PDB file of C-alpha atoms in Angstrom:
ATOM      1  CA  ASP A   1      17.548  -4.700  -6.458  1.00  0.00           C
ATOM      2  CA  THR A   2      14.356  -3.753  -4.610  1.00  0.00           C
ATOM      3  CA  GLU A   3      12.494  -2.576  -7.654  1.00  0.00           C
ATOM      4  CA  VAL A   4       9.047  -3.447  -8.844  1.00  0.00           C
ATOM      5  CA  THR A   5       8.350  -2.196 -12.342  1.00  0.00           C
ATOM      6  CA  GLN A   6       4.963  -1.551 -13.905  1.00  0.00           C
ATOM      7  CA  THR A   7       3.934  -0.798 -17.458  1.00  0.00           C
ATOM      8  CA  PRO A   8       2.392   1.255 -18.829  1.00  0.00           C
ATOM      9  CA  LYS A   9       2.688   4.317 -16.588  1.00  0.00           C
ATOM     10  CA  HIS A  10      -0.489   5.807 -17.995  1.00  0.00           C
ATOM     11  CA  LEU A  11      -3.395   4.192 -19.821  1.00  0.00           C
ATOM     12  CA  VAL A  12      -6.522   5.668 -21.344  1.00  0.00           C
ATOM     13  CA  MET A  13      -9.127   3.213 -22.540  1.00  0.00           C
ATOM     14  CA  GLY A  14     -12.698   3.149 -23.660  1.00  0.00           C
ATOM     15  CA  MET A  15     -15.327   1.025 -22.016  1.00  0.00           C
ATOM     16  CA  THR A  16     -15.246  -1.538 -24.835  1.00  0.00           C
ATOM     17  CA  ASN A  17     -11.476  -1.906 -24.950  1.00  0.00           C
ATOM     18  CA  LYS A  18      -9.354  -4.783 -23.705  1.00  0.00           C
ATOM     19  CA  LYS A  19      -5.999  -3.884 -22.196  1.00  0.00           C
ATOM     20  CA  SER A  20      -3.463  -5.367 -19.813  1.00  0.00           C
ATOM     21  CA  LEU A  21      -1.306  -4.007 -17.037  1.00  0.00           C
ATOM     22  CA  LYS A  22       2.062  -5.608 -16.413  1.00  0.00           C
ATOM     23  CA  CYS A  23       4.128  -5.898 -13.255  1.00  0.00           C
ATOM     24  CA  GLU A  24       7.588  -7.397 -12.872  1.00  0.00           C
ATOM     25  CA  GLN A  25       9.992  -7.988  -9.991  1.00  0.00           C
ATOM     26  CA  HIS A  26      13.372  -9.688  -9.838  1.00  0.00           C
ATOM     27  CA  MET A  27      13.807  -9.891  -6.079  1.00  0.00           C
ATOM     28  CA  GLY A  28      12.919 -13.565  -5.885  1.00  0.00           C
ATOM     29  CA  HIS A  29       9.678 -12.716  -4.118  1.00  0.00           C
ATOM     30  CA  ARG A  30       6.971 -15.363  -4.226  1.00  0.00           C
ATOM     31  CA  ALA A  31       3.962 -13.210  -3.338  1.00  0.00           C
ATOM     32  CA  MET A  32       2.604 -10.516  -5.626  1.00  0.00           C
ATOM     33  CA  TYR A  33      -0.334  -8.179  -5.172  1.00  0.00           C
ATOM     34  CA  TRP A  34      -2.626  -5.858  -7.087  1.00  0.00           C
ATOM     35  CA  TYR A  35      -4.051  -2.805  -5.339  1.00  0.00           C
ATOM     36  CA  LYS A  36      -6.429  -0.123  -6.541  1.00  0.00           C
ATOM     37  CA  GLN A  37      -6.054   3.414  -5.246  1.00  0.00           C
ATOM     38  CA  LYS A  38      -8.604   6.115  -5.946  1.00  0.00           C
ATOM     39  CA  ALA A  39      -7.595   9.747  -5.592  1.00  0.00           C
ATOM     40  CA  LYS A  40      -7.014  10.838  -1.992  1.00  0.00           C
ATOM     41  CA  LYS A  41      -7.886   7.348  -0.719  1.00  0.00           C
ATOM     42  CA  PRO A  42      -5.767   4.524   0.681  1.00  0.00           C
ATOM     43  CA  PRO A  43      -4.844   1.531  -1.469  1.00  0.00           C
ATOM     44  CA  GLU A  44      -7.350  -1.320  -1.491  1.00  0.00           C
ATOM     45  CA  LEU A  45      -6.260  -4.887  -2.055  1.00  0.00           C
ATOM     46  CA  MET A  46      -7.635  -6.599  -5.151  1.00  0.00           C
ATOM     47  CA  PHE A  47      -5.699  -9.835  -5.595  1.00  0.00           C
ATOM     48  CA  VAL A  48      -2.868 -11.787  -4.018  1.00  0.00           C
ATOM     49  CA  TYR A  49      -0.795 -14.429  -5.756  1.00  0.00           C
ATOM     50  CA  SER A  50       1.352 -16.730  -3.700  1.00  0.00           C
ATOM     51  CA  TYR A  51       3.725 -19.120  -5.483  1.00  0.00           C
ATOM     52  CA  GLU A  52       1.915 -18.303  -8.737  1.00  0.00           C
ATOM     53  CA  LYS A  53      -1.441 -19.343  -7.323  1.00  0.00           C
ATOM     54  CA  LEU A  54      -4.294 -16.928  -6.702  1.00  0.00           C
ATOM     55  CA  SER A  55      -4.825 -16.920  -2.968  1.00  0.00           C
ATOM     56  CA  ILE A  56      -6.948 -13.843  -2.341  1.00  0.00           C
ATOM     57  CA  ASN A  57      -9.596 -12.257  -4.531  1.00  0.00           C
ATOM     58  CA  GLU A  58     -11.245  -9.422  -2.690  1.00  0.00           C
ATOM     59  CA  SER A  59     -14.601  -9.707  -4.465  1.00  0.00           C
ATOM     60  CA  VAL A  60     -13.286  -7.885  -7.492  1.00  0.00           C
ATOM     61  CA  PRO A  61     -15.614  -7.669 -10.539  1.00  0.00           C
ATOM     62  CA  SER A  62     -14.873 -10.143 -13.306  1.00  0.00           C
ATOM     63  CA  ARG A  63     -13.943  -7.339 -15.698  1.00  0.00           C
ATOM     64  CA  PHE A  64     -10.590  -7.471 -13.872  1.00  0.00           C
ATOM     65  CA  SER A  65      -8.731 -10.705 -14.539  1.00  0.00           C
ATOM     66  CA  PRO A  66      -5.354 -11.357 -12.922  1.00  0.00           C
ATOM     67  CA  GLU A  67      -2.710 -13.681 -14.281  1.00  0.00           C
ATOM     68  CA  CYS A  68       0.617 -14.804 -12.875  1.00  0.00           C
ATOM     69  CA  PRO A  69       2.593 -16.503 -15.683  1.00  0.00           C
ATOM     70  CA  ASN A  70       5.666 -16.994 -13.494  1.00  0.00           C
ATOM     71  CA  SER A  71       7.075 -15.934 -10.163  1.00  0.00           C
ATOM     72  CA  SER A  72       8.449 -12.661 -11.540  1.00  0.00           C
ATOM     73  CA  LEU A  73       5.519 -11.485 -13.574  1.00  0.00           C
ATOM     74  CA  LEU A  74       1.985 -10.404 -12.759  1.00  0.00           C
ATOM     75  CA  ASN A  75      -0.604  -9.191 -15.240  1.00  0.00           C
ATOM     76  CA  LEU A  76      -3.987  -7.582 -14.811  1.00  0.00           C
ATOM     77  CA  HIS A  77      -6.267  -7.987 -17.813  1.00  0.00           C
ATOM     78  CA  LEU A  78      -8.940  -5.347 -18.204  1.00  0.00           C
ATOM     79  CA  HIS A  79     -12.152  -5.686 -20.202  1.00  0.00           C
ATOM     80  CA  ALA A  80     -15.343  -3.660 -20.386  1.00  0.00           C
ATOM     81  CA  LEU A  81     -14.304  -1.325 -17.617  1.00  0.00           C
ATOM     82  CA  GLN A  82     -16.453   1.460 -16.237  1.00  0.00           C
ATOM     83  CA  PRO A  83     -15.462   5.093 -15.683  1.00  0.00           C
ATOM     84  CA  GLU A  84     -15.479   4.478 -11.919  1.00  0.00           C
ATOM     85  CA  ASP A  85     -12.611   2.038 -12.442  1.00  0.00           C
ATOM     86  CA  SER A  86     -10.347   4.987 -13.182  1.00  0.00           C
ATOM     87  CA  ALA A  87      -7.638   4.885 -10.514  1.00  0.00           C
ATOM     88  CA  LEU A  88      -3.981   4.241  -9.804  1.00  0.00           C
ATOM     89  CA  TYR A  89      -3.282   0.513  -9.966  1.00  0.00           C
ATOM     90  CA  LEU A  90      -0.389  -0.527  -7.810  1.00  0.00           C
ATOM     91  CA  CYS A  91       1.506  -3.778  -7.916  1.00  0.00           C
ATOM     92  CA  ALA A  92       3.505  -4.978  -4.934  1.00  0.00           C
ATOM     93  CA  SER A  93       5.597  -7.983  -4.008  1.00  0.00           C
ATOM     94  CA  SER A  94       6.825  -9.541  -0.790  1.00  0.00           C
ATOM     95  CA  GLN A  95       9.225 -12.256   0.271  1.00  0.00           C
ATOM     96  CA  ASP A  96       6.928 -15.242   0.508  1.00  0.00           C
ATOM     97  CA  GLY A  97       3.289 -16.166   0.411  1.00  0.00           C
ATOM     98  CA  VAL A  98       2.946 -17.398   3.957  1.00  0.00           C
ATOM     99  CA  ARG A  99       3.924 -14.483   6.152  1.00  0.00           C
ATOM    100  CA  THR A 100       3.650 -11.000   4.890  1.00  0.00           C
ATOM    101  CA  GLU A 101       6.887  -9.126   5.179  1.00  0.00           C
ATOM    102  CA  THR A 102       7.398  -5.667   3.776  1.00  0.00           C
ATOM    103  CA  GLN A 103       5.508  -5.197   0.547  1.00  0.00           C
ATOM    104  CA  TYR A 104       7.481  -3.342  -2.094  1.00  0.00           C
ATOM    105  CA  PHE A 105       5.315  -1.259  -4.350  1.00  0.00           C
ATOM    106  CA  GLY A 106       5.777  -0.426  -7.989  1.00  0.00           C
ATOM    107  CA  PRO A 107       5.251   3.082  -9.386  1.00  0.00           C
ATOM    108  CA  GLY A 108       1.717   2.270 -10.488  1.00  0.00           C
ATOM    109  CA  THR A 109      -0.317   2.567 -13.660  1.00  0.00           C
ATOM    110  CA  ARG A 110      -2.655   5.532 -13.786  1.00  0.00           C
ATOM    111  CA  LEU A 111      -5.770   4.338 -15.606  1.00  0.00           C
ATOM    112  CA  LEU A 112      -8.453   6.552 -17.107  1.00  0.00           C
ATOM    113  CA  VAL A 113     -11.601   4.918 -18.448  1.00  0.00           C
ATOM    114  CA  LEU A 114     -13.635   7.056 -20.799  1.00  0.00           C
TER     115      LEU A 114
ATOM    116  CA  GLU B   1     -13.658  -6.762  10.362  1.00  0.00           C
ATOM    117  CA  LEU B   2     -10.355  -5.016  10.877  1.00  0.00           C
ATOM    118  CA  LYS B   3     -10.538  -1.228  10.891  1.00  0.00           C
ATOM    119  CA  VAL B   4      -7.549   1.080  10.851  1.00  0.00           C
ATOM    120  CA  GLU B   5      -7.946   4.691  11.868  1.00  0.00           C
ATOM    121  CA  GLN B   6      -5.374   7.418  11.525  1.00  0.00           C
ATOM    122  CA  ASN B   7      -5.429  10.866  12.959  1.00  0.00           C
ATOM    123  CA  PRO B   8      -5.062  13.550  12.126  1.00  0.00           C
ATOM    124  CA  LEU B   9      -5.960  13.201   8.448  1.00  0.00           C
ATOM    125  CA  PHE B  10      -4.404  16.557   7.648  1.00  0.00           C
ATOM    126  CA  LEU B  11      -1.454  18.114   9.405  1.00  0.00           C
ATOM    127  CA  SER B  12       0.125  21.448   8.658  1.00  0.00           C
ATOM    128  CA  MET B  13       3.366  21.964  10.513  1.00  0.00           C
ATOM    129  CA  GLN B  14       6.032  24.585  10.697  1.00  0.00           C
ATOM    130  CA  GLU B  15       9.595  23.603  10.039  1.00  0.00           C
ATOM    131  CA  GLY B  16      11.453  22.726  13.213  1.00  0.00           C
ATOM    132  CA  LYS B  17       8.370  21.608  15.120  1.00  0.00           C
ATOM    133  CA  ASN B  18       7.552  18.161  16.488  1.00  0.00           C
ATOM    134  CA  TYR B  19       4.345  16.251  16.001  1.00  0.00           C
ATOM    135  CA  THR B  20       2.860  12.761  16.254  1.00  0.00           C
ATOM    136  CA  ILE B  21       0.557  10.832  13.923  1.00  0.00           C
ATOM    137  CA  TYR B  22      -1.597   8.152  15.537  1.00  0.00           C
ATOM    138  CA  CYS B  23      -2.775   4.858  14.111  1.00  0.00           C
ATOM    139  CA  ASN B  24      -5.391   2.798  15.937  1.00  0.00           C
ATOM    140  CA  TYR B  25      -6.616  -0.589  14.790  1.00  0.00           C
ATOM    141  CA  SER B  26      -9.547  -2.665  15.887  1.00  0.00           C
ATOM    142  CA  THR B  27      -8.413  -6.293  16.098  1.00  0.00           C
ATOM    143  CA  THR B  28      -5.352  -8.189  17.197  1.00  0.00           C
ATOM    144  CA  SER B  29      -2.392  -7.967  14.875  1.00  0.00           C
ATOM    145  CA  ASP B  30       1.311  -8.320  15.441  1.00  0.00           C
ATOM    146  CA  ARG B  31       2.474  -6.481  12.350  1.00  0.00           C
ATOM    147  CA  LEU B  32       2.122  -2.852  11.488  1.00  0.00           C
ATOM    148  CA  TYR B  33       3.627  -0.936   8.606  1.00  0.00           C
ATOM    149  CA  TRP B  34       4.204   2.709   7.838  1.00  0.00           C
ATOM    150  CA  TYR B  35       4.395   3.926   4.260  1.00  0.00           C
ATOM    151  CA  ARG B  36       5.026   7.292   2.677  1.00  0.00           C
ATOM    152  CA  GLN B  37       3.439   8.446  -0.567  1.00  0.00           C
ATOM    153  CA  ASP B  38       4.431  11.587  -2.453  1.00  0.00           C
ATOM    154  CA  PRO B  39       1.792  13.145  -4.744  1.00  0.00           C
ATOM    155  CA  GLY B  40       1.317  11.090  -7.893  1.00  0.00           C
ATOM    156  CA  LYS B  41       3.893   8.540  -6.726  1.00  0.00           C
ATOM    157  CA  SER B  42       3.914   5.040  -5.340  1.00  0.00           C
ATOM    158  CA  LEU B  43       4.250   3.930  -1.736  1.00  0.00           C
ATOM    159  CA  GLU B  44       7.629   3.820  -0.051  1.00  0.00           C
ATOM    160  CA  SER B  45       8.098   1.527   2.929  1.00  0.00           C
ATOM    161  CA  LEU B  46       9.257   3.401   6.033  1.00  0.00           C
ATOM    162  CA  PHE B  47       8.949   0.990   8.957  1.00  0.00           C
ATOM    163  CA  VAL B  48       7.849  -2.529   9.756  1.00  0.00           C
ATOM    164  CA  LEU B  49       6.920  -3.058  13.411  1.00  0.00           C
ATOM    165  CA  LEU B  50       6.726  -6.714  14.363  1.00  0.00           C
ATOM    166  CA  SER B  51       6.238  -6.903  18.101  1.00  0.00           C
ATOM    167  CA  ASN B  52       4.822  -5.129  21.101  1.00  0.00           C
ATOM    168  CA  GLY B  53       7.079  -2.305  22.191  1.00  0.00           C
ATOM    169  CA  ALA B  54       8.917  -2.177  18.888  1.00  0.00           C
ATOM    170  CA  VAL B  55      10.493   1.175  18.158  1.00  0.00           C
ATOM    171  CA  LYS B  56      12.246   2.108  14.953  1.00  0.00           C
ATOM    172  CA  GLN B  57      13.890   5.347  13.918  1.00  0.00           C
ATOM    173  CA  GLU B  58      15.063   6.705  10.619  1.00  0.00           C
ATOM    174  CA  GLY B  59      16.238  10.279  10.463  1.00  0.00           C
ATOM    175  CA  ARG B  60      13.542  12.579  11.826  1.00  0.00           C
ATOM    176  CA  LEU B  61      10.903   9.837  11.960  1.00  0.00           C
ATOM    177  CA  MET B  62      10.346   7.398  14.787  1.00  0.00           C
ATOM    178  CA  ALA B  63       7.642   4.738  14.865  1.00  0.00           C
ATOM    179  CA  SER B  64       6.444   2.678  17.805  1.00  0.00           C
ATOM    180  CA  LEU B  65       3.923  -0.087  18.367  1.00  0.00           C
ATOM    181  CA  ASP B  66       1.799  -0.951  21.397  1.00  0.00           C
ATOM    182  CA  THR B  67      -0.113  -4.117  20.496  1.00  0.00           C
ATOM    183  CA  LYS B  68      -2.014  -4.140  23.768  1.00  0.00           C
ATOM    184  CA  ALA B  69      -3.421  -0.691  23.107  1.00  0.00           C
ATOM    185  CA  ARG B  70      -3.638  -1.484  19.367  1.00  0.00           C
ATOM    186  CA  LEU B  71      -1.842   1.769  18.714  1.00  0.00           C
ATOM    187  CA  SER B  72       1.105   2.845  16.656  1.00  0.00           C
ATOM    188  CA  THR B  73       2.611   6.306  16.554  1.00  0.00           C
ATOM    189  CA  LEU B  74       4.785   8.040  13.993  1.00  0.00           C
ATOM    190  CA  HIS B  75       6.697  10.861  15.640  1.00  0.00           C
ATOM    191  CA  ILE B  76       8.211  13.638  13.586  1.00  0.00           C
ATOM    192  CA  THR B  77      11.102  15.539  15.092  1.00  0.00           C
ATOM    193  CA  ALA B  78      12.149  19.000  13.871  1.00  0.00           C
ATOM    194  CA  ALA B  79      10.128  18.758  10.678  1.00  0.00           C
ATOM    195  CA  VAL B  80      11.619  19.838   7.361  1.00  0.00           C
ATOM    196  CA  HIS B  81       9.866  20.575   4.073  1.00  0.00           C
ATOM    197  CA  ASP B  82      11.102  17.320   2.509  1.00  0.00           C
ATOM    198  CA  LEU B  83       8.870  15.385   4.903  1.00  0.00           C
ATOM    199  CA  SER B  84       5.752  16.763   3.217  1.00  0.00           C
ATOM    200  CA  ALA B  85       3.843  13.720   1.933  1.00  0.00           C
ATOM    201  CA  THR B  86       0.952  11.438   2.828  1.00  0.00           C
ATOM    202  CA  TYR B  87       1.754   8.850   5.486  1.00  0.00           C
ATOM    203  CA  PHE B  88      -0.205   5.609   5.691  1.00  0.00           C
ATOM    204  CA  CYS B  89      -0.206   3.029   8.399  1.00  0.00           C
ATOM    205  CA  ALA B  90      -1.273  -0.479   7.442  1.00  0.00           C
ATOM    206  CA  VAL B  91      -2.096  -3.512   9.523  1.00  0.00           C
ATOM    207  CA  ASP B  92      -1.779  -7.126   8.483  1.00  0.00           C
ATOM    208  CA  SER B  93      -5.179  -8.709   8.977  1.00  0.00           C
ATOM    209  CA  GLN B  94      -3.747 -12.237   8.556  1.00  0.00           C
ATOM    210  CA  PHE B  95      -6.644 -12.967   6.283  1.00  0.00           C
ATOM    211  CA  LYS B  96      -7.598 -16.642   6.294  1.00  0.00           C
ATOM    212  CA  GLY B  97      -4.650 -17.333   8.561  1.00  0.00           C
ATOM    213  CA  SER B  98      -2.175 -17.590   5.738  1.00  0.00           C
ATOM    214  CA  GLN B  99      -1.353 -14.784   3.424  1.00  0.00           C
ATOM    215  CA  GLY B 100      -1.384 -11.330   4.841  1.00  0.00           C
ATOM    216  CA  ASN B 101      -3.882  -8.758   3.769  1.00  0.00           C
ATOM    217  CA  LEU B 102      -2.819  -5.200   4.434  1.00  0.00           C
ATOM    218  CA  ILE B 103      -5.581  -2.893   5.561  1.00  0.00           C
ATOM    219  CA  PHE B 104      -4.556   0.739   5.210  1.00  0.00           C
ATOM    220  CA  GLY B 105      -5.591   3.726   7.246  1.00  0.00           C
ATOM    221  CA  LYS B 106      -6.951   6.731   5.358  1.00  0.00           C
ATOM    222  CA  GLY B 107      -3.583   8.437   5.440  1.00  0.00           C
ATOM    223  CA  THR B 108      -2.285  11.617   7.021  1.00  0.00           C
ATOM    224  CA  LYS B 109      -1.437  14.381   4.595  1.00  0.00           C
ATOM    225  CA  LEU B 110       1.491  16.241   6.091  1.00  0.00           C
ATOM    226  CA  SER B 111       2.459  19.694   4.892  1.00  0.00           C
ATOM    227  CA  VAL B 112       5.583  21.281   6.371  1.00  0.00           C
ATOM    228  CA  LYS B 113       5.836  25.009   5.856  1.00  0.00           C
ATOM    229  CA  PRO B 114       8.792  27.340   6.376  1.00  0.00           C
TER     230      PRO B 114
END
């Protein structure tokens, strides 16, 4: 099973809302990632978790708060977002947290902030 | 700072023709990845190139890596419509010497026409 699942597929939220994105994988991978992809742009790394510990935070605003409750699950908590945060949010996982092997991407959550 | 440049950014091909997409990167790296993204979809891993001179082929696509020239190519042979998509190369920046940090090129939007 090489599947990474993400929920919800689509999300519309106001600037005062609090919402969460969820990502799950059952491949036994120990590294999980959040990327942000704006339209017609490449993905940009936001966070990396390795063995459930946050190892990379690419200077992401605090209105994005990642959480890794266990090795299979990754959440991204959203609060007080801005319209410019509207994008496709992709989750990915890879074999381990030391050497990056192939990253397997989920289908993404398309977020619209009004 | 690692920079990854792809060219061309847009490619319109006729079915049956051959073409090459180029990916240049600015600093030393021994891992390069090619991904495909269909409109509105997630990223699908195509190739992982792990050493100088590596060549991998899958169907009508062949990828190669020259780490000395810091160049990877994705060659398309006898293009068919189903290959229409955006192709990204990504380089592992080996951020902080531990976890990888994929830096993506801007992508090449390929359109194959009858």
